[in-house]
XYZ file of C-alpha atoms in Angstrom:
567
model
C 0.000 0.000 0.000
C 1.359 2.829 -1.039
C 0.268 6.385 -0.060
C 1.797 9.847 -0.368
C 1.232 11.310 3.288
C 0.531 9.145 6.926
C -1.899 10.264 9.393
C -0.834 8.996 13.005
C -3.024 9.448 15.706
C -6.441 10.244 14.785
C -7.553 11.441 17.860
C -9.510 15.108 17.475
C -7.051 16.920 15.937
C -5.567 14.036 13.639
C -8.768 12.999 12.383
C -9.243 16.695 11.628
C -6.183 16.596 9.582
C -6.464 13.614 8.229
C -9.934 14.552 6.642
C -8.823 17.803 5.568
C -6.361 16.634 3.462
C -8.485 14.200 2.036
C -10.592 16.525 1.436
C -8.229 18.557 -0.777
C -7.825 14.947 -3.117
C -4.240 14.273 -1.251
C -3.365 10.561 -1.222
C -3.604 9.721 2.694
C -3.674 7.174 5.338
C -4.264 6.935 8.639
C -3.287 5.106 11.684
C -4.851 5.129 14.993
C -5.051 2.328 18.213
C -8.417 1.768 18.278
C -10.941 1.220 15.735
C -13.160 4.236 14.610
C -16.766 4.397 15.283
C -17.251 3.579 11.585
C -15.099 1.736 9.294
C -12.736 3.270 6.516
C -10.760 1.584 4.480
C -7.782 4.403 4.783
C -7.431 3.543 8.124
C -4.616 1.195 10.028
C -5.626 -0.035 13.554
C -3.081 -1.101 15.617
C 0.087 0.252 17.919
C 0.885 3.854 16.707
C 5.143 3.032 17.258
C 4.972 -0.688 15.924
C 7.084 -1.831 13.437
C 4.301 -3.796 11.614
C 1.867 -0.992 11.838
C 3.900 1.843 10.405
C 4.853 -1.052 7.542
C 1.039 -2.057 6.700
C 0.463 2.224 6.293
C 2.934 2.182 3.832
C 6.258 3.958 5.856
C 8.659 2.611 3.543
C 6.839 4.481 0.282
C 5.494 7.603 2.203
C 6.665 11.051 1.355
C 5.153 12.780 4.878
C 4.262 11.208 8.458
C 2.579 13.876 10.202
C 2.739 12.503 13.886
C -0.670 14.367 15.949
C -0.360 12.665 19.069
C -0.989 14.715 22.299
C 1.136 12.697 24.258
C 5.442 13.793 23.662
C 6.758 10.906 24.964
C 4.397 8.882 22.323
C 5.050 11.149 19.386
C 9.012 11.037 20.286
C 8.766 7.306 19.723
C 6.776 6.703 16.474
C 9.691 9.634 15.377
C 12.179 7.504 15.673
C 10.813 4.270 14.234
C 9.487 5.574 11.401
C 12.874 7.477 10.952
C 14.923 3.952 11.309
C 11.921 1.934 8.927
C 12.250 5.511 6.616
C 15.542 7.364 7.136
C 14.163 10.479 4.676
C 10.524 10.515 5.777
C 9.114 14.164 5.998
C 7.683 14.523 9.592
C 5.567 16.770 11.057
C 5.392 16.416 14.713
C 3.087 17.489 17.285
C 4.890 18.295 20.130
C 3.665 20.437 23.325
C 7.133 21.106 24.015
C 8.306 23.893 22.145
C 11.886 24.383 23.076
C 12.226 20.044 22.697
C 10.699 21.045 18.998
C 12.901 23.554 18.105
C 16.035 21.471 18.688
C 14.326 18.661 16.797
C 14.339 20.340 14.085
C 17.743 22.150 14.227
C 19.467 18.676 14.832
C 17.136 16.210 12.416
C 16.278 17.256 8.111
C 13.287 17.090 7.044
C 11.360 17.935 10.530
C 8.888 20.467 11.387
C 7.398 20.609 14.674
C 4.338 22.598 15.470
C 2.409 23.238 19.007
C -1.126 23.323 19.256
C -1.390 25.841 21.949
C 1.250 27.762 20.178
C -0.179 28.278 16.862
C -3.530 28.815 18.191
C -3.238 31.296 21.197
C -2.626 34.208 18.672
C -5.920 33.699 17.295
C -7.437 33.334 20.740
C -5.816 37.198 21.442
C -6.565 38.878 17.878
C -10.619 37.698 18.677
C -9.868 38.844 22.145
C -8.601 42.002 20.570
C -11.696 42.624 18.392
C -10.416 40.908 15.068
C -12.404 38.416 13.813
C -9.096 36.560 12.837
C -9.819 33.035 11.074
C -5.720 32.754 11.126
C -2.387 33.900 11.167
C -0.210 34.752 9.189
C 4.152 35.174 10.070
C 5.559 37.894 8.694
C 8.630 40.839 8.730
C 8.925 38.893 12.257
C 5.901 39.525 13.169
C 1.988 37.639 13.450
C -0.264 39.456 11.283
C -4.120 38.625 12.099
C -5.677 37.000 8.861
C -9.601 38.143 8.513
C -12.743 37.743 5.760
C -14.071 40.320 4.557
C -17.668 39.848 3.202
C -18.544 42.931 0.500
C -22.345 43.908 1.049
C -24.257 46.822 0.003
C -22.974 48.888 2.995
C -19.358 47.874 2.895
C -16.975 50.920 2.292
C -14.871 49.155 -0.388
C -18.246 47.988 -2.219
C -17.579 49.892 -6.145
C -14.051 49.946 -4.624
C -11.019 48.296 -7.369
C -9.072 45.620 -6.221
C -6.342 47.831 -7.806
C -6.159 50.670 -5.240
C -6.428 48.253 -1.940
C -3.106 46.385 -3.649
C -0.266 48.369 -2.925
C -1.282 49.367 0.763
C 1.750 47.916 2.920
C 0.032 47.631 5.945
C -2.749 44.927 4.416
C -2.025 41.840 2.306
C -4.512 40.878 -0.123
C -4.543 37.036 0.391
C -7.258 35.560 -1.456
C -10.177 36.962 -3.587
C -13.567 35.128 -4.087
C -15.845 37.076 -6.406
C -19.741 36.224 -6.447
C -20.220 35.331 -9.965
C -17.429 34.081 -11.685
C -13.754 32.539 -11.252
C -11.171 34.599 -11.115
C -7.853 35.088 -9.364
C -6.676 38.060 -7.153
C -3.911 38.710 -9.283
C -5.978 38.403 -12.758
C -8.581 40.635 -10.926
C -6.077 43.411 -10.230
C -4.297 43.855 -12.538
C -8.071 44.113 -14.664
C -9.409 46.510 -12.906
C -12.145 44.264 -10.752
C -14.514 46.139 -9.154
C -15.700 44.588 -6.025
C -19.471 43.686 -5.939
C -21.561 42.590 -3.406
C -21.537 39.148 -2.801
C -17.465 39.228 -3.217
C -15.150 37.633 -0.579
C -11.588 38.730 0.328
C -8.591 37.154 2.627
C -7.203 40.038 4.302
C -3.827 40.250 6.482
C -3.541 43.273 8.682
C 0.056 44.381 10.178
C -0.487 44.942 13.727
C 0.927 48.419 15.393
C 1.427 46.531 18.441
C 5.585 48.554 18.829
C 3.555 52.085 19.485
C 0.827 50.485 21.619
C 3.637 48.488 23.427
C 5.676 51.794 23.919
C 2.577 53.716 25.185
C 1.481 50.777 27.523
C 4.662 50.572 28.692
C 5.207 53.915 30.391
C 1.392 53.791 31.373
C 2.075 50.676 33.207
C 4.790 51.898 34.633
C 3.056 54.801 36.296
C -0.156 52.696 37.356
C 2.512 50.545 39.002
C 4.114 52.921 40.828
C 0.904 54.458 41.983
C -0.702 51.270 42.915
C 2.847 50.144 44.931
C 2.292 53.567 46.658
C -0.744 52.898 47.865
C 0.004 49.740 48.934
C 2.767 51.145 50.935
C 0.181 54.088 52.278
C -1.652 50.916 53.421
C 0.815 49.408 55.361
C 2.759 52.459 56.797
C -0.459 53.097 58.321
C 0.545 50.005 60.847
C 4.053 51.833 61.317
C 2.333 54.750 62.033
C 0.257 53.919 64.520
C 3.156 51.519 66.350
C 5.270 54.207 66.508
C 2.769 56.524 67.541
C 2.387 54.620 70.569
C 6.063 54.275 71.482
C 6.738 57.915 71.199
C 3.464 58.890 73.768
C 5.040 56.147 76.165
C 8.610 57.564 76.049
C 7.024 61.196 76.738
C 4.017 59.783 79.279
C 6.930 58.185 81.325
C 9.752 61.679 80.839
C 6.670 64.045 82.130
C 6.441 61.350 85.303
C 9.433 61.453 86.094
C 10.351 65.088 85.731
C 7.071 65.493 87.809
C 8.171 63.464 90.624
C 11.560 65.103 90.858
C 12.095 68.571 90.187
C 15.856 68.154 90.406
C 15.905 65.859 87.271
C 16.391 67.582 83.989
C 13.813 66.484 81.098
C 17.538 64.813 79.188
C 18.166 63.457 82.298
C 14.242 61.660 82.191
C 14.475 61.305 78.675
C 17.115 59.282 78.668
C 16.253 57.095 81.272
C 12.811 56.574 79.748
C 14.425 55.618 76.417
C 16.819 53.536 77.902
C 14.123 52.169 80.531
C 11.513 51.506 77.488
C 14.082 49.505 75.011
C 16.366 47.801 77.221
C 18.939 49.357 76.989
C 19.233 51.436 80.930
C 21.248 54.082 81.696
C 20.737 57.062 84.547
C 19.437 54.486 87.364
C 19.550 57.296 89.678
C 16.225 58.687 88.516
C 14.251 56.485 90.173
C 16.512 54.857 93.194
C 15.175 56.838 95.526
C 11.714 57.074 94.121
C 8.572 55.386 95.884
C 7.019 52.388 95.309
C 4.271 53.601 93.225
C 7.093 55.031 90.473
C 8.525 51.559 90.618
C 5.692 49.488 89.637
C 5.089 52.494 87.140
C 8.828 52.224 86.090
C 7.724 48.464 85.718
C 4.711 49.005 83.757
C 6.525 50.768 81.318
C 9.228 48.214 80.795
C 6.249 45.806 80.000
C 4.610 48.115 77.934
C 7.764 49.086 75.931
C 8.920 45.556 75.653
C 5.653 45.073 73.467
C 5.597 48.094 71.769
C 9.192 47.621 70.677
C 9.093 43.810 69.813
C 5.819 44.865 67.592
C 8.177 47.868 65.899
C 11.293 45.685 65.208
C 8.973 42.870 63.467
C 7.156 45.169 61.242
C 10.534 46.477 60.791
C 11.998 43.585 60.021
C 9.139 42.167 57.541
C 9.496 45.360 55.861
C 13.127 45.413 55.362
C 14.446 42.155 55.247
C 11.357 40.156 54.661
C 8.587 40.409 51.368
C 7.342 43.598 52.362
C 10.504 45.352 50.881
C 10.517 43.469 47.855
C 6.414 43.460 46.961
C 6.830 47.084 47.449
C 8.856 47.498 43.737
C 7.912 44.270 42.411
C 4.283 43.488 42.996
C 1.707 42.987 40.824
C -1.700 45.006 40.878
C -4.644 43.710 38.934
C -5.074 46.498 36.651
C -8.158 49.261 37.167
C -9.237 48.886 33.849
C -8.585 47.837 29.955
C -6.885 44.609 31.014
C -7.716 41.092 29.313
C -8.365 38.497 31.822
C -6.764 34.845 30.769
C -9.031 31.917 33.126
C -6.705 28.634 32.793
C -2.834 28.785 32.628
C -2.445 25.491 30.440
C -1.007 25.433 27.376
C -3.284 27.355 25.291
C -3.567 30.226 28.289
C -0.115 30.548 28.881
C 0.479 31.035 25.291
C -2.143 33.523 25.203
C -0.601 35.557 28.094
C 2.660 35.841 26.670
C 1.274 37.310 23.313
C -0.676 39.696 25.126
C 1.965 40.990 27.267
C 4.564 40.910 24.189
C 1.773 43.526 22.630
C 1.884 45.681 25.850
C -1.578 44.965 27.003
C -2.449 44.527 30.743
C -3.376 40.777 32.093
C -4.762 39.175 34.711
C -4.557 35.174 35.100
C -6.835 33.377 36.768
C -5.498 29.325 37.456
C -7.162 26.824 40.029
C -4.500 24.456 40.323
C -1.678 26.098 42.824
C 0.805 23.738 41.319
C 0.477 24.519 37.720
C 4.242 24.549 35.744
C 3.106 27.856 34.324
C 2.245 29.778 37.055
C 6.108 31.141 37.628
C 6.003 32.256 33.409
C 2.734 34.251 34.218
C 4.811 36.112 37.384
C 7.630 36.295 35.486
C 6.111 38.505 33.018
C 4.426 40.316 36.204
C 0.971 39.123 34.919
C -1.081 38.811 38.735
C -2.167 35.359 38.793
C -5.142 34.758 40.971
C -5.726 31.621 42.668
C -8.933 30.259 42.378
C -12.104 29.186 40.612
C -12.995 31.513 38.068
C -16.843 30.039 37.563
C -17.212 32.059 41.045
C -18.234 35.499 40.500
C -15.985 36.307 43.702
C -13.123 35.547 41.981
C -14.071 37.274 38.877
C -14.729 40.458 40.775
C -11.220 40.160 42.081
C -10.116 40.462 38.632
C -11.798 43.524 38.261
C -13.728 42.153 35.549
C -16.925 45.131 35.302
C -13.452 47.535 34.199
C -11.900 44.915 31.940
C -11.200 44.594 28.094
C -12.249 40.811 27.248
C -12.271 37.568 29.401
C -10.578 34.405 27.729
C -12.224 31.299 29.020
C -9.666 29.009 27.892
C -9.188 26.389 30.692
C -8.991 21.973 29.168
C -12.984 21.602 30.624
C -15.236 22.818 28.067
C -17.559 23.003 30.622
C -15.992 24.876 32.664
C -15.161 27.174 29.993
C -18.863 27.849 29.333
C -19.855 28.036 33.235
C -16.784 30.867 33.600
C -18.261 32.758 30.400
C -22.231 33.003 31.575
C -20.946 34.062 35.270
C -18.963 36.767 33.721
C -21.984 37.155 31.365
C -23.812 37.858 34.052
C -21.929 39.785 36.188
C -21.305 42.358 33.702
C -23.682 41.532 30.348
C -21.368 43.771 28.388
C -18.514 42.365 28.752
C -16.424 40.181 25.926
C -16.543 36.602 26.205
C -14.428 34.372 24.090
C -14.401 30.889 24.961
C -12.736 27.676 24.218
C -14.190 24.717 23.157
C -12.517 21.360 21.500
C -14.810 20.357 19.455
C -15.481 22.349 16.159
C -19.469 21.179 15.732
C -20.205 22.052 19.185
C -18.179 25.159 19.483
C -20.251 26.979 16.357
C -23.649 25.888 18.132
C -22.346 27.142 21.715
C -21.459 30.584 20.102
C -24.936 30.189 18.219
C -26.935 29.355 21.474
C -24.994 31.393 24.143
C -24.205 34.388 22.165
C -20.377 34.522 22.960
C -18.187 37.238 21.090
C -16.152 34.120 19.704
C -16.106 30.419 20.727
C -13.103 28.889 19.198
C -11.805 25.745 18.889
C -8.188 25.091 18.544
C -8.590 21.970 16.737
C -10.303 23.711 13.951
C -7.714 26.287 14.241
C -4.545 24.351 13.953
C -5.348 21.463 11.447
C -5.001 23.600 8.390
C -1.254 24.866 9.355
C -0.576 20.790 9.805
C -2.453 19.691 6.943
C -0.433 22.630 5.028
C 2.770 21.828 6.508
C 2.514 18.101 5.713
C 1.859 19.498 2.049
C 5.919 20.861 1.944
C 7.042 24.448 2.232
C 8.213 26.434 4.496
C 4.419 27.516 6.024
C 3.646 31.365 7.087
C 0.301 30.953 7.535
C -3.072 29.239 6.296
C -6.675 29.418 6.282
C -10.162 28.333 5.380
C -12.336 29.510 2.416
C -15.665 27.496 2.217
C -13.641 24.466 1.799
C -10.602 25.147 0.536
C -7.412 25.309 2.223
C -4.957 27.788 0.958
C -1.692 28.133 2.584
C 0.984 31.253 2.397
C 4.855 29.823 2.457
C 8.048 31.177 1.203
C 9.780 29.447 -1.857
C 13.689 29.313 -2.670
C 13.638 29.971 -6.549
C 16.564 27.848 -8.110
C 17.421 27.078 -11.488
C 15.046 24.365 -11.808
C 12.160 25.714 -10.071
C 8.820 26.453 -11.972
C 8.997 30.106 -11.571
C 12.237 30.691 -12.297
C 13.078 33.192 -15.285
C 9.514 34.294 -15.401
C 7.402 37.774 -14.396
C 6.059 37.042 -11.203
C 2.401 38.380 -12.535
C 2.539 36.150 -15.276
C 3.458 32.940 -12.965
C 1.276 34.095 -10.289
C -2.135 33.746 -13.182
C -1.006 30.586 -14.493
C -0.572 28.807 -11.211
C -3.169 30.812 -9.174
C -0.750 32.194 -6.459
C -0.845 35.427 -4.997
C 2.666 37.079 -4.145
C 3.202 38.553 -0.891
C 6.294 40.037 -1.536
C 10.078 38.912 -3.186
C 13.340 38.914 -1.462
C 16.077 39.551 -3.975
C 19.250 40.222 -3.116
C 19.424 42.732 -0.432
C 15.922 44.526 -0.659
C 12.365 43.330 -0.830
C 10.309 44.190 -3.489
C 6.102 45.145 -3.159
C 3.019 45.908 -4.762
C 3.049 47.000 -8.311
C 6.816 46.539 -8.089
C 6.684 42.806 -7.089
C 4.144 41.808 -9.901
C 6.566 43.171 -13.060
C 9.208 41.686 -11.233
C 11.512 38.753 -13.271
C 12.225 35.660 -11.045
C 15.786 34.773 -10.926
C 17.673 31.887 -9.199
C 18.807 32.813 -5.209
C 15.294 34.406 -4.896
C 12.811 34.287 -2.269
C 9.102 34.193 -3.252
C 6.580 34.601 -0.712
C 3.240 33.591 -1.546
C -0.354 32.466 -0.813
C -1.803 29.611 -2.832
C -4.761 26.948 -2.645
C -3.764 23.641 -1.271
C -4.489 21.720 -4.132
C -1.847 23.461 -6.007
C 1.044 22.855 -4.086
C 1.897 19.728 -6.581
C 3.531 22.722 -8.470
C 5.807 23.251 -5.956
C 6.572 19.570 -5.258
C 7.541 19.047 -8.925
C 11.031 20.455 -8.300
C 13.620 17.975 -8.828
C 14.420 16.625 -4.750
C 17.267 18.579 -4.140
C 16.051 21.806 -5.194
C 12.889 20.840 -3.295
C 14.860 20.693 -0.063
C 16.140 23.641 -0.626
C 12.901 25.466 -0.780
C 11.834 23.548 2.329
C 14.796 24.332 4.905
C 14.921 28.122 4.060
C-alpha cells in the first residue's frame, strides 16, 4: 500500500487533519489504536510506534508522516521508528514542548514541529482584541491577524477596485472570491475588478502593536508605581500607629518622672525613659530613691515598651528584610481597567498571556491548580495570577472584571469554559466573552446558542497549518475559504524551479498564487513593483496559494525541493 502522506493518531485533531487533506484529493492514510466508530478503508488499527503498523500504512513508500499525538513521549517514539523503517521521511510532529521542537528540528532534516497551543493562542488574542481573525499569518517577524471580509451593500470598499487596496503595505490581499465568476486576485487586479456585493476577500492586517507596546509601557509603569504607593500608604499606616504609641510612652513616662523630681532635667528623664523603654538602661539614679508607686510604674513601662518595641522591630523587620521590601517594587496590581483576563494557565492560556503581554496589554490570570508549571512564566512577566475558581463570580470580581477589556475562558474543561463565560456574562452583560471549546461542531452551536463574542476551537484552528505543513514548504500561515485550504509559504527559486526566469504576474495567473512580496538580493520588493518583477535563481518568493496546487511546488527535482523547504 502505497500512499503519499501518513496520518498517526487520529484522535480530534488528527482525524481533523487527516480529513482535511483528504478533502483537498491528497493521497492519505491513517493510523490510529483503536478502531473508529465507523469503518474506513484508509485507516490502520493497531500500535501507533509498531514496526508492523507503520509497515502495513505504507512507511517505507510515504513522502510525509505527520505525527498528531498529544502525548510527547508517544510522538518522540513513532519519530524515531518511522525514521529507522524511513531514514528520509518528511515529519511533522506534534509536540507540546516547544523548546524540545525547536532542537528537533535544528538537529534532524526534514522535521517540522508545530504546538497546538502555540499556533492557536494568537488567534485566541486577535478575537480577544476585536479581530475576527480566522488565522495567522508570520511575517517581517511579526503575526499578522488573517480576517474575511464579506462585500455587502454597505461595505466601504463595495464599487471599490481591487487595484487601489493592492499596494497598501500595511494589508495583504490574500485571497479573492468574487460572487459570480472565477477569477484570481492577481488576474482581478491587474483588470481593474470592481468589487461587488456578494465578493469575498482574505485580508492580512500588520499589527501596530511597537507604538501600543511603547505607550502601555510607560502607562504601566506609572499605574505601578501608583498602585505600589498605595500599597505602601496601606501598610505604613501600621508603622504609624506603632510608633505613635512608642513615642506617647517615652514622653508619658519623661513628664512622670520630671514630675516626681524637680531636680531631674527632662535629658536626664528622657534618657532614662528611652533607655528604661528599650532595654537598653542608663541614669538608674532617677528612680533609686523614688517610691514604690514610680517603681511598679517604672515596671509598667518596661512591659509596655517591651511590646511596643518587639511589635516595631517585626514590622521592621518584615518590611526590610522580609517580602514587604521586595512586593513594594515588584508586585503585581490587577489592573483598574482595559486589562484582558486569561481563566486557565495550560497550554493554550499561557500562550495567550505571553502574546498579550509581548503587545503591551495589561493581564490578569486566573489558574485553580496552585501547582500549575506555568504559574512562575505568568509572574515572570508580572501578569497577577489569581488563585482560584474563576466560575465564582468572587473571583471574577477580584479580577476587576466590570473595568476589563475581554475575558478568555480558555481552561482543558469545556464546561468549565462555558460556566466561567455566563458568570462573567452575568456579572457584567457587556462584557467580551471568548471561549474555548474542542470540538469544532459544538463550538459553532455554543457561540450560536450562548451568544459569545467568539467560541473557538483550537482543533479547527490548527489542522489547516498541519495539513499545510505536511503538504511541503516552508508555512507562514493558512486558512479556510468554504472548503478550501490555501496556505501562504516562502519558496527558494533555483534554477530548476517552476517560476524561475519568469514575471512574477505572469506565474502568479497561471498557477493561481498570490505574491506577498520577493526577497532579492538585499531589498524586498512590493506591490506594483513585485508583480513586473523577473524571477531569478537565489530568490525568495513569498506567496499564498490553494492547497491543491502545491503539486507545483513539489515538482522540483528533490534537491532543489529541499532547498525550498529548509529556508
Amino acid at each position: 500500500m502505497e500512499s503519499r502522506i501518513i496520518v498517526c493518531s487520529l484522535g480530534r485533531t488528527g482525524y481533523q487533519i487527516f480529513s482535511l487533506l483528504r478533502q483537498q484529493g491528497i493521497p492519505v492514510i491513517g493510523i490510529h489504536d483503536q478502531p473508529l466508530s465507523f469503518a474506513d478503508p484508509d485507516v490502520i488499527v493497531g500500535d501507533l510506534k509498531a514496526t508492523p503498523t507503520l509497515m502495513a500504512a505504507g512507511i517505507e513508500q510515504a513522502h510525509t508522516l505527520v505525527i498528531a499525538s498529544s502525548d510527547d513521549a508517544l510522538n518522540l517514539a513513532i519519530l524515531m521508528q518511522a525514521r529507522v523503517l524511513n531514514p528520509h521521511i518528511r515529519v511533522i510532529n506534534r509536540l507540546f514542548n516547544t523548546s524540545l521542537g525547536d532542537r528537533l528540528d535544528h538537529t534532524l532534516t526534514h522535521h517540522v514541529s508545530l504546538s497546538v497551543a502555540a499556533l492557536a493562542a494568537p488567534v485566541f488574542a486577535f478575537a480577544a482584541l476585536g479581530s475576527r481573525a480566522i488565522g495567522q499569518l508570520r511575517l517581517f517577524n511579526q503575526t499578522w491577524p488573517i480576517h474575511e471580509e464579506y462585500i455587502d451593500e454597505y461595505h466601504p470598499w463595495q464599487g471599490r477596485k481591487l487595484s487601489e487596496l493592492w499596494d497598501e503595505r500595511s494589508r495583504m490581499l490574500i485571497y479573492y472570491l468574487p460572487a459570480d465568476k472565477r477569477m484570481d486576485l492577481v488576474s482581478a487586479v491587474i483588470r481593474g475588478q470592481v468589487l461587488q456585493v456578494g465578493d469575498r476577500l482574505i485580508i492580512g492586517s500588520q499589527p501596530n502593536a511597537s507604538v501600543q507596546a511603547v505607550r502601555r509601557s510607560w502607562r504601566q509603569r506609572g499605574t505601578k508605581l501608583v498602585n505600589n504607593l498605595r500599597q505602601f500608604q496601606r501598610y505604613g499606616q501600621s508603622m504609624v500607629v506603632v510608633t505613635l504609641v512608642l513615642l506617647v510612652t517615652i514622653l508619658i513616662a519623661t513628664l512622670t518622672y520630671v514630675c516626681f523630681n524637680r531636680h531631674t532635667s527632662i535629658i536626664d528623664a528622657l534618657y532614662f525613659s528611652v533607655g528604661m523603654i528599650t532595654g537598653a538602661g542608663g541614669e538608674e539614679q532617677v528612680i533609686e530613691q523614688a517610691p514604690n508607686s514610680i517603681k511598679v510604674f517604672t515596671a509598667l513601662m518596661m512591659l509596655l515598651g517591651a511590646g511596643v518595641i518587639g511589635i516595631c522591630y517585626a514590622l521592621l523587620n518584615d518590611f526590610v528584610l522580609g517580602t514587604r521590601f521586595r512586593q513594594f517594587w515588584d508586585t503585581v496590581q490587577v489592573p483598574a481597567h482595559h486589562h484582558y483576563i486569561v481563566c486557565g494557565l495550560g497550554g493554550v492560556g499561557i500562550q495567550i498571556v505571553q502574546h498579550l503581554r509581548s503587545c503591551g496589554y495589561d493581564v490578569v490570570a486566573i489558574e485553580q491548580d496552585a501547582n500549575c508549571r506555568f504559574l512562575s512564566i505568568a509572574r515572570a512577566l508580572k501578569v497577577p495570577v489569581i488563585l482560584g475558581d474563576a466560575s465564582l463570580p468572587t473571583t471574577l470580581k477580584a479580577a476587576n472584571l466590570a473595568h476589563a477589556s475581554a475575558l478568555l475562558a480558555v481552561t482543558s474543561n469545556d464546561t468549565a469554559n462555558l460556566e466561567i463565560a455566563l458568570t462573567a456574562k452575568g456579572l457584567t452583560p457587556k462584557s467580551t466573552a471568548i471561549v474555548r471549546y474542542q470540538d469544532p461542531t459544538f463550538a459553532r452551536m455554543a457561540h450560536q446558542v450562548f451568544g459569545f463574542e467568539a467560541v473557538l476551537s483550537p482543533t479547527e484552528l490548527v489542522a489547516p497549518t498541519f495539513a499545510a505543513a505536511a503538504l511541503g514548504g516552508r508555512i507562514l500561515g493558512n486558512g479556510m475559504t468554504g472548503h478550501s485550504l490555501w496556505v501562504a509559504l516562502s519558496t527558494l527559486i533555483t534554477a530548476g524551479h517552476p517560476f524561475c526566469h519568469r514575471v512574477v504576474k505572469d506565474a502568479a495567473m497561471d498557477a493561481d498564487f498570490v505574491p506577498l512580496y520577493l526577497e532579492t538580493g538585499q531589498r524586498r520588493v512590493h506591490g506594483w513593483d513585485l508583480l513586473n518583477t523577473y524571477l531569478k535563481a537565489g530568490d525568495v518568493l513569498y506567496l499564498t496559494m490553494p492547497a491543491t496546487h502545491l503539486d507545483q511546488l513539489c515538482s522540483v527535482p528533490a534537491p532543489e525541493m529541499s532547498e525550498m523547504m529548509v529556508h
